[in-house]
Structures are given as C-alpha cells and as structure tokens.
mmCIF file of C-alpha atoms and ligand atoms in Angstrom:
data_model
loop_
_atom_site.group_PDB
_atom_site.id
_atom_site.type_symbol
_atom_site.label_atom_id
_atom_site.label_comp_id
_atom_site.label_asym_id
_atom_site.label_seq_id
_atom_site.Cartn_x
_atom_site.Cartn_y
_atom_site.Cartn_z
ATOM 1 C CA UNK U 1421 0.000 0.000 0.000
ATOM 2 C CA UNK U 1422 2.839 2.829 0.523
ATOM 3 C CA UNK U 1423 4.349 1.740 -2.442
ATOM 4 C CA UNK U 1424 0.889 2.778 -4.046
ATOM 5 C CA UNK U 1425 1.221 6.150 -2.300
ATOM 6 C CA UNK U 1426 4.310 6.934 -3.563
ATOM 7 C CA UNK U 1427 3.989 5.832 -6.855
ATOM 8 C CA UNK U 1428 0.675 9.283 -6.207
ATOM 9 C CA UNK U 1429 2.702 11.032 -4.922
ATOM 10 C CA UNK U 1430 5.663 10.559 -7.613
ATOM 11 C CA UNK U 1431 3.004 11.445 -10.361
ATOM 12 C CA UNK U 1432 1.519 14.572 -8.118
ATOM 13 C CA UNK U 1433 5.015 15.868 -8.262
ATOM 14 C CA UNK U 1434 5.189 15.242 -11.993
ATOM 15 C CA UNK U 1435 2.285 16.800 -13.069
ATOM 16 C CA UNK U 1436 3.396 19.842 -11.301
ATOM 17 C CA UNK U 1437 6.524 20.120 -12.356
ATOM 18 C CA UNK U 1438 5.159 19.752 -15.841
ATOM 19 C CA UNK U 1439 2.824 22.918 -15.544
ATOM 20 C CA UNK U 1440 5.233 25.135 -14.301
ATOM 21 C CA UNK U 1441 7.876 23.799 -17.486
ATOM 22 C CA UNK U 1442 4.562 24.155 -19.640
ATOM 23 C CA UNK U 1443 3.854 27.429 -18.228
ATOM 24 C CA UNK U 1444 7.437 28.810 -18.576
ATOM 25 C CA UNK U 1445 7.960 27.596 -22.303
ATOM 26 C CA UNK U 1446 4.504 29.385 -23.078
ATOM 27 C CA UNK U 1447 5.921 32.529 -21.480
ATOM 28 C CA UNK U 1448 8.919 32.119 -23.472
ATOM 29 C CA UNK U 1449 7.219 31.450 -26.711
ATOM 30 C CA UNK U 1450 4.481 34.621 -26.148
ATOM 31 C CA UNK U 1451 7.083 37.515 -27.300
ATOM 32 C CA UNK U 1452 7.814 36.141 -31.115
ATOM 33 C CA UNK U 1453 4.226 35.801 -31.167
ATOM 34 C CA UNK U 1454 3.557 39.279 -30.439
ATOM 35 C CA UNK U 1455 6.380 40.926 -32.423
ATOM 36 C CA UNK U 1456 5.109 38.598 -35.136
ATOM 37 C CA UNK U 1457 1.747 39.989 -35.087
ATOM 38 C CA UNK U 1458 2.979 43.701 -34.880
ATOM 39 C CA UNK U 1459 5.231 42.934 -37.963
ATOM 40 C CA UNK U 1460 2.354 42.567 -39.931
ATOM 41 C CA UNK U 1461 0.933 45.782 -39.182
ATOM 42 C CA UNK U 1462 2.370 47.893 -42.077
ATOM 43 C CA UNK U 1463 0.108 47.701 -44.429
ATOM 44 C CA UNK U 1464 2.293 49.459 -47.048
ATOM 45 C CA UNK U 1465 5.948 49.284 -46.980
ATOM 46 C CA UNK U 1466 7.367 52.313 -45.259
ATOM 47 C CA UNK U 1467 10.869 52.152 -47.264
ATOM 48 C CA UNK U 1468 9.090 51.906 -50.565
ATOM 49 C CA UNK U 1469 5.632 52.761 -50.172
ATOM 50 C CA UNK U 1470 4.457 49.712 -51.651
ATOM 51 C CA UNK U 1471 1.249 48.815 -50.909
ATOM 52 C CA UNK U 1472 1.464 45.032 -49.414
ATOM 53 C CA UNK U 1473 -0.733 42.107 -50.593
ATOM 54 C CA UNK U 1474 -1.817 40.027 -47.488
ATOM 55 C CA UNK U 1475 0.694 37.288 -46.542
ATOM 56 C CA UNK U 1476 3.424 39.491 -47.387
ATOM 57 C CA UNK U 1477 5.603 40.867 -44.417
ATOM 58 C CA UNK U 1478 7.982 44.112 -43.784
ATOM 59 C CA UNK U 1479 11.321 42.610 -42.436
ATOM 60 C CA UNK U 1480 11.161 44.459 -39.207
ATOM 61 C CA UNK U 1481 12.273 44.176 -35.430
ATOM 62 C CA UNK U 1482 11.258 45.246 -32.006
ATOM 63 C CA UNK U 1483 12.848 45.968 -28.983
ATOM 64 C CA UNK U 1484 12.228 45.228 -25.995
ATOM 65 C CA UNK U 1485 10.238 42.259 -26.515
ATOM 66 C CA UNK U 1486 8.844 42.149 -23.353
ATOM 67 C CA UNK U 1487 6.902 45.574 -23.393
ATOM 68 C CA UNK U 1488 3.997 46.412 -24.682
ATOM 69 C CA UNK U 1489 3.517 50.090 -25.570
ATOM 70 C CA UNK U 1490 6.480 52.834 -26.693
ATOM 71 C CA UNK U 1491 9.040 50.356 -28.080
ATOM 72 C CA UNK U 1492 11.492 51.101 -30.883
ATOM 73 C CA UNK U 1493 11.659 49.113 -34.216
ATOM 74 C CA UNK U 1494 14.165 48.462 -37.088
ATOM 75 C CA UNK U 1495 12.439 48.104 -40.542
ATOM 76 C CA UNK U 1496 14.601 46.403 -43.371
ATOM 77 C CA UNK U 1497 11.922 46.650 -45.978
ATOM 78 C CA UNK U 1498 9.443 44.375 -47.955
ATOM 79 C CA UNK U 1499 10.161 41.643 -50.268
ATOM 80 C CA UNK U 1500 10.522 43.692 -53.162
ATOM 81 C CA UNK U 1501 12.841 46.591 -51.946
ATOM 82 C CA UNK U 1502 14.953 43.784 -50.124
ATOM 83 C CA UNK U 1503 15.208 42.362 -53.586
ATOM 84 C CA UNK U 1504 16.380 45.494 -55.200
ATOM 85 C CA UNK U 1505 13.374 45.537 -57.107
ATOM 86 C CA UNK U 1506 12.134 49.082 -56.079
ATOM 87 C CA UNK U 1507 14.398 51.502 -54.929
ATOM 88 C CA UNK U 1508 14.522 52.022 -51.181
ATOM 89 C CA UNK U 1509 14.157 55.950 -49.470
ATOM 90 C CA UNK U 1510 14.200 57.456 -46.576
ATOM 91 C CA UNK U 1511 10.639 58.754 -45.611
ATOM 92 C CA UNK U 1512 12.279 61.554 -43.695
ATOM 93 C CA UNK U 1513 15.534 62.645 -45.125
ATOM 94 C CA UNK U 1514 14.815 61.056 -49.059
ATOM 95 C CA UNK U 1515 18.237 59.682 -48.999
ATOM 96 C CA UNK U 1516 18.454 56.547 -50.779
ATOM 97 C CA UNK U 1517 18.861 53.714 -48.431
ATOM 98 C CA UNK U 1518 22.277 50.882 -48.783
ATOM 99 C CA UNK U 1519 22.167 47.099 -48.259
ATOM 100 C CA UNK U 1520 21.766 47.114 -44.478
ATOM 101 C CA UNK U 1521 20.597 50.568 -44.255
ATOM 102 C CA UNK U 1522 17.269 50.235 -41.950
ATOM 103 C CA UNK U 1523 14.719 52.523 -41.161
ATOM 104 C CA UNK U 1524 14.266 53.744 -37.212
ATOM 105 C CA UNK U 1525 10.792 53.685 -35.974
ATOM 106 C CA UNK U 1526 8.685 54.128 -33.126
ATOM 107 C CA UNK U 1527 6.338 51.634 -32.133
ATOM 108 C CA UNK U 1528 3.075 52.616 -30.556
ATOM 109 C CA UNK U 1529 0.960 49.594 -29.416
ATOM 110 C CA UNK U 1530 -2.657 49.542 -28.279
ATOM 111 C CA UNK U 1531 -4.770 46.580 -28.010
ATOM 112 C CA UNK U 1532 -6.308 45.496 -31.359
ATOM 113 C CA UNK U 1533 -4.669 48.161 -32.964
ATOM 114 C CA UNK U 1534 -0.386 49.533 -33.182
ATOM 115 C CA UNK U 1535 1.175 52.964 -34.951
ATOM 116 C CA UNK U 1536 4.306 52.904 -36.267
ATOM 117 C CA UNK U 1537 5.487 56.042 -36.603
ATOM 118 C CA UNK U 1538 9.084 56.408 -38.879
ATOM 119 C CA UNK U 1539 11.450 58.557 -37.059
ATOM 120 C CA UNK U 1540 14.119 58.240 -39.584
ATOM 121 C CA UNK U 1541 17.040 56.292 -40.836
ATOM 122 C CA UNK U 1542 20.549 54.585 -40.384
ATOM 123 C CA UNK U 1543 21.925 57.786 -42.223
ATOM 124 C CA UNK U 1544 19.599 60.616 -40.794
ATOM 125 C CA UNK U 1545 19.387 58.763 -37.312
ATOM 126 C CA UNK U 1546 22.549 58.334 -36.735
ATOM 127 C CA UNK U 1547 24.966 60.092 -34.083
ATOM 128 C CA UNK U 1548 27.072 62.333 -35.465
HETATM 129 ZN ZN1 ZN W 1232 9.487 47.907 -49.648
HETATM 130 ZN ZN1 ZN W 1233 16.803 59.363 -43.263
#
C-alpha cells in the first residue's frame, strides 16, 4: 500500500513540475508571437511605399520584446525593396537607403490596434 502512495505522490510531483515547465515555455514562446503579429501591421511598406498584398511581411524588429507600448523598431523593408526591385528611401531625409541601411521607428501599441510612426534612418538617425 505505501508503495501505491508513492507511486501518487511521484506522479503529483510530476504533473506539477510539468505545468510550471509548460507554463514557462509558453511565457517564453508569447514575445515572437507578439512581435510577429505587430510585424504585420504595415500595411504598405514604409521604405518603398508599396502597398502590401496580405501574406506578405515588412522585415522588421522590435525591442524590448517584453513591453507592450512605446518600443522602438528596425524596418529592413518588404520583399521587393529587399530584392532590389524598387528603390529604397528614406521617408524623412529622401536619402536613398544601402544594403543594411534600416529605417528607425517608433512603435506605438494599443490593443487590437499599433502605430508605427518612422522617425528616420541609419543615415539621418545616426549620431554624429
Ligand atoms: Zn518595400
Ligand atoms: Zn533618413
């Protein structure tokens, strides 16, 4: 019989154990979820001003993860401007944007709904 009870209590312990790992993975997987679903949120390309079909994605990232309003972004462009296809500018300054030149941006996020507002580029952004 207490071989029965620790064989319960054994599994208790397991089960536990396995929620919390569960529980911390889910944490861990929630922020490339959520800068996923921001990335999409350019409809139109802001380095080209290409206007997006759905499916298609601005190469962009933001920083912190964690946080959910007033967080910066880096935005590398859409398919097409990546691909030298369309030439790539500067919203702010018009300069004409190099391979690995990104765009700055702020990132305003509200439930259902985020801004992004360009604050410039690698060349304009930079410190002098
Ligand atoms: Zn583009
Ligand atoms: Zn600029």
């Amino acid at each position: 019989m207490d071989k029965y009870l620790w064989i319960l209590g054994f599994v208790v312990i397991a089960l536990v154990l396995l929620y919390f790992g569960y529980k911390l993975f889910f944490k861990g997987q929630y922020d490339p979820i959520l800068v996923r679903k921001v990335v999409e949120a350019p409809r139109t390309c802001p380095v080209c001003s290409i206007r997006l079909l759905p499916g298609e994605r601005v190469k962009s990232w933001a920083f912190p993860p964690g946080r959910t309003s007033d967080r910066l972004m880096n935005i590398a462009g859409c398919p097409y401007c990546l691909r030298g296809e369309r030439p790539r500018i500067c919203p702010v300054c018009g300069a004409v944007l190099g391979e690995g030149e990104i765009l700055i941006a702020r990132l305003f996020d509200k439930p259902g709904r985020s801004h992004v507002h360009v604050l410039g580029c690698s060349q304009c952004r930079s410190p002098k």
